[in-house]
């Protein structure tokens, strides 16, 4: 599924509806034309818990590229365990998260969360954080891109 250049927000509800409708997706790319547009009519943004939705419901997903609100709450281990019990693991290998410039997150907590839900994303590859610009070519917060390698 590749949706590019849309002028809208991508929310947790959108993530759930896509994952429910297409559980056998192998790749999801949602790129918004203007990043976080404040006048799009939808004030919500996809939060970090939206990533768990893809990990749980799309068992064949290998590539995920979406906008995410880094300042949203990182789901607790109990929340994750209730949705991904025991050895339930996502096969995702490529993760690219577009984040609003200026947003920050606890890099170590974020790394632990992402490694828990997407263990196949290797330390060598790591997730890629970009600032949400049209080209998705500007690397995002250095501390987030670098902490994965530690």
Phi, psi and omega in degrees: 000122180230112178240112183237156174058043174264151180251074182197167174274157173244119189249175175301320179297319177300316179300316180296316181296320178293313182296322178292319184284329185227068184293345182260016178302143176253339181212135176229122176231116177238108181241119181270139184301319184239029178059229182275088178277127184278349184250024185275355179092348177241107183285342183281157176230154178295129180264175180300328179295338176296332177293326178297322178305312179294320180297322184279316191266338182250085188289348180248007185292125180249337185223130178222121179229108184214164171276143179216147179271103182294337183273003175285162183293135175283123181304143180286162177301323178296318178298316180294314182299324180292333180262332181232071185294146172053244187264011178297118184224146177275141177275005184308133180245332181239125181230122176233119181245122176269130184233149177295137178300137180095348177280147180228157176213158174291107188301319182290319178293320179295318178299315180299317179298310182295322178293328179292315184271337179231067185293342180281349175285112189280162177297327180292313180282307180061164173286157177249128176254127178234155172281139186285090175238166185305317186277345184053035183249352181268115180302140182279205184306122184303319183297329179284321179289327184277328186294335181297331185279352182272000000 
